[in-house]
Tab-separated table of C-alpha atoms in Angstrom:
chain	number	residue	atom	x	y	z
A	1	MET	CA	34.477	-2.388	18.769
A	2	ILE	CA	34.746	-6.164	19.285
A	3	ALA	CA	30.961	-6.552	19.119
A	4	ILE	CA	30.811	-4.536	15.894
A	5	GLY	CA	33.593	-6.702	14.453
A	6	ILE	CA	31.676	-9.854	15.303
A	7	LEU	CA	28.541	-8.356	13.738
A	8	GLY	CA	30.648	-7.864	10.610
A	9	THR	CA	31.228	-11.618	10.446
A	10	HIS	CA	27.457	-12.112	10.656
A	11	VAL	CA	27.011	-9.805	7.658
A	12	TRP	CA	29.699	-11.755	5.812
A	13	SER	CA	27.814	-14.997	6.470
A	14	MET	CA	24.669	-13.622	4.831
A	15	GLN	CA	26.554	-13.115	1.603
A	16	CYS	CA	28.971	-16.039	1.675
A	17	HIS	CA	27.510	-18.839	3.802
A	18	PHE	CA	23.718	-18.857	3.713
A	19	ASP	CA	21.735	-19.709	0.592
A	20	VAL	CA	20.036	-16.362	0.123
A	21	ASP	CA	19.481	-13.907	-2.704
A	22	VAL	CA	20.721	-10.738	-1.010
A	23	LYS	CA	18.903	-8.622	-3.605
A	24	ASN	CA	15.625	-10.401	-2.834
A	25	MET	CA	15.778	-10.913	0.926
A	26	PRO	CA	12.729	-12.225	2.778
A	27	LYS	CA	10.740	-9.350	4.335
A	28	GLY	CA	11.322	-10.713	7.824
A	29	MET	CA	15.069	-10.764	7.186
A	30	ASN	CA	14.963	-7.133	6.040
A	31	LEU	CA	13.163	-6.191	9.264
A	32	LEU	CA	15.651	-8.203	11.300
A	33	SER	CA	18.547	-6.444	9.554
A	34	LEU	CA	17.021	-3.074	10.406
A	35	LEU	CA	16.537	-4.179	14.021
A	36	VAL	CA	20.180	-5.265	14.212
A	37	LEU	CA	21.358	-1.944	12.789
A	38	VAL	CA	19.220	0.107	15.189
A	39	SER	CA	20.274	-2.114	18.113
A	40	MET	CA	23.937	-1.740	17.173
A	41	VAL	CA	23.615	2.061	17.196
A	42	CYS	CA	21.763	1.967	20.545
A	43	MET	CA	24.297	-0.348	22.152
A	44	THR	CA	27.205	1.721	20.857
A	45	ILE	CA	25.697	4.883	22.337
A	46	LEU	CA	24.992	3.100	25.626
A	47	THR	CA	28.551	1.766	25.722
A	48	PHE	CA	29.839	5.330	25.862
A	49	ALA	CA	26.990	6.761	27.979
A	50	GLY	CA	28.580	6.037	31.313
A	51	PRO	CA	31.107	4.000	33.226
A	52	GLN	CA	30.903	0.226	33.366
A	53	PRO	CA	32.309	-1.921	36.156
A	54	ALA	CA	35.311	-3.991	35.156
A	55	ALA	CA	33.393	-7.177	36.029
A	56	ALA	CA	30.581	-6.253	33.589
A	57	GLN	CA	33.122	-5.547	30.876
A	58	LEU	CA	34.889	-8.851	31.505
A	59	ILE	CA	31.642	-10.875	31.499
A	60	GLY	CA	30.557	-9.086	28.330
A	61	LEU	CA	33.899	-9.791	26.658
A	62	LEU	CA	33.728	-13.487	27.607
A	63	MET	CA	30.219	-13.716	26.158
A	64	LEU	CA	31.388	-12.030	22.946
A	65	ALA	CA	34.226	-14.556	22.708
A	66	ALA	CA	31.805	-17.445	23.296
A	67	SER	CA	29.547	-15.981	20.619
A	68	ALA	CA	32.372	-15.882	18.076
A	69	VAL	CA	33.540	-19.426	18.880
A	70	LEU	CA	30.015	-20.820	18.560
A	71	PHE	CA	29.371	-18.857	15.361
A	72	TRP	CA	32.469	-20.254	13.645
A	73	ALA	CA	31.737	-23.782	14.901
A	74	ALA	CA	28.260	-23.503	13.353
A	75	ILE	CA	29.782	-22.163	10.111
A	76	ARG	CA	32.175	-25.124	9.984
A	77	GLU	CA	29.460	-27.677	10.736
A	78	SER	CA	26.949	-26.288	8.243
A	79	SER	CA	29.331	-25.373	5.422
A	80	LYS	CA	27.768	-27.832	2.957
A	81	ALA	CA	24.179	-27.782	4.241
A	82	GLY	CA	22.835	-24.914	2.147
A	83	LEU	CA	21.091	-23.219	5.062
A	84	PHE	CA	18.591	-20.463	4.331
A	85	ALA	CA	18.446	-16.998	5.896
A	86	ALA	CA	16.068	-16.252	8.731
A	87	PHE	CA	12.434	-15.894	7.673
A	88	ASP	CA	13.034	-17.561	4.301
A	89	GLU	CA	9.913	-19.432	3.182
A	90	LYS	CA	11.768	-22.360	1.594
A	91	LEU	CA	11.450	-25.727	3.313
A	92	PRO	CA	14.652	-27.148	4.807
A	93	GLY	CA	16.371	-29.896	2.858
A	94	SER	CA	18.539	-31.339	5.612
A	95	LEU	CA	18.716	-31.697	9.378
A	96	LEU	CA	22.038	-31.045	11.064
A	97	GLN	CA	22.551	-32.898	14.359
A	98	THR	CA	26.328	-32.839	14.801
A	99	GLY	CA	28.779	-30.347	16.250
A	100	PRO	CA	26.990	-27.469	17.980
A	101	TYR	CA	23.710	-28.776	16.508
A	102	SER	CA	23.965	-31.770	18.832
A	103	TYR	CA	23.365	-29.392	21.775
A	104	VAL	CA	21.064	-26.696	20.383
A	105	ARG	CA	18.764	-26.557	17.388
A	106	HIS	CA	19.745	-23.010	16.433
A	107	PRO	CA	23.439	-22.422	17.197
A	108	PHE	CA	23.614	-19.383	14.920
A	109	TYR	CA	20.811	-17.696	16.839
A	110	THR	CA	22.436	-18.746	20.108
A	111	SER	CA	25.682	-17.109	19.010
A	112	TYR	CA	23.801	-13.931	18.105
A	113	LEU	CA	21.992	-13.929	21.458
A	114	LEU	CA	25.296	-14.403	23.302
A	115	LEU	CA	26.708	-11.394	21.465
A	116	TRP	CA	23.764	-9.134	22.271
A	117	THR	CA	23.517	-10.301	25.882
A	118	GLY	CA	27.242	-9.821	26.421
A	119	TRP	CA	27.109	-6.377	24.875
A	120	ALA	CA	24.115	-5.430	27.033
A	121	ILE	CA	25.924	-6.548	30.177
A	122	ALA	CA	29.074	-4.671	29.155
A	123	THR	CA	27.126	-1.409	28.723
A	124	TRP	CA	25.900	-1.729	32.325
A	125	ASN	CA	22.873	0.312	31.385
A	126	ALA	CA	19.250	-0.725	31.953
A	127	TRP	CA	18.265	0.799	28.585
A	128	ALA	CA	20.243	-1.992	26.902
A	129	LEU	CA	17.395	-4.319	27.873
A	130	VAL	CA	15.118	-2.668	25.271
A	131	PRO	CA	17.063	-3.673	22.143
A	132	LEU	CA	18.036	-6.939	23.823
A	133	ALA	CA	14.375	-7.883	24.343
A	134	ALA	CA	13.560	-6.970	20.733
A	135	ILE	CA	16.463	-9.105	19.467
A	136	TYR	CA	15.395	-12.083	21.603
A	137	LEU	CA	11.828	-11.801	20.278
A	138	ALA	CA	13.014	-11.593	16.671
A	139	TYR	CA	15.172	-14.709	16.952
A	140	TRP	CA	12.461	-16.576	18.843
A	141	LEU	CA	10.043	-15.800	15.984
A	142	ALA	CA	12.607	-16.853	13.367
A	143	ALA	CA	13.368	-20.129	15.165
A	144	SER	CA	9.677	-20.887	15.686
A	145	GLY	CA	9.030	-20.412	11.978
A	146	GLU	CA	11.911	-22.678	11.031
A	147	GLU	CA	10.684	-25.369	13.393
A	148	ARG	CA	7.171	-25.171	11.888
A	149	LYS	CA	8.674	-25.636	8.429
A	150	PHE	CA	10.386	-28.856	9.541
A	151	ALA	CA	6.947	-30.177	10.523
A	152	SER	CA	5.955	-29.839	6.835
A	153	THR	CA	8.771	-32.048	5.571
A	154	GLN	CA	9.544	-35.750	5.493
A	155	MET	CA	11.906	-35.039	8.398
A	156	ALA	CA	9.033	-34.088	10.742
A	157	GLY	CA	9.358	-37.188	12.961
A	158	GLU	CA	13.132	-37.047	13.050
A	159	TYR	CA	12.955	-33.334	13.894
A	160	ALA	CA	10.464	-33.972	16.705
A	161	ASP	CA	12.870	-36.515	18.239
A	162	TYR	CA	15.758	-34.086	17.782
A	163	ALA	CA	13.762	-31.310	19.482
A	164	GLN	CA	13.177	-33.590	22.477
A	165	ARG	CA	16.946	-34.044	22.920
A	166	THR	CA	18.118	-30.491	22.317
A	167	GLY	CA	17.243	-27.015	23.459
A	168	ARG	CA	16.138	-24.311	21.076
A	169	PHE	CA	18.838	-21.784	22.023
A	170	PHE	CA	20.462	-23.281	25.094
A	171	PRO	CA	21.379	-26.907	25.833
A	172	LYS	CA	18.904	-28.961	27.807
A	173	LEU	CA	20.330	-29.735	31.200
A	174	PHE	CA	18.117	-32.635	32.217
A	175	GLY	CA	17.717	-35.161	29.391
A	176	ARG	CA	14.582	-35.462	27.327
A	177	GLY	CA	11.456	-33.444	27.723
């Protein structure tokens, strides 16, 4: 139920935080939304399909909490940036490098990945790896597209430097490179 509640905040952000016409969503975003819905149903079924060890439930819950904290930190940091939805074709108009963006280039996607990974662990079911892999691929494709768009802007050099310092989804542990 906690994971579904957190997913609800992600839906809220599409309507209230990101600069997107919800009636004219990018095709990739529509596919991603369908993937999220199907994955949510799968994970819910898997959650009730069998017993889970207490340790798996605890690790999953901690990852869900980390996901929510990171999500709201990214919301706070990007509140005036006018960010676009995933797979939007518009070129970015700004480059955020503070708050969670000082560690990872895509903190929203990182928060989503933490949620799905935590939920998969909490189900303690190998079938959870199927939707998890699909979700990881979808966010990797979205992030790759966004990074290519930065290369088409006046911020290309600044973005290249930023990408050297930060990880795509997870912080770099060993400096530049």
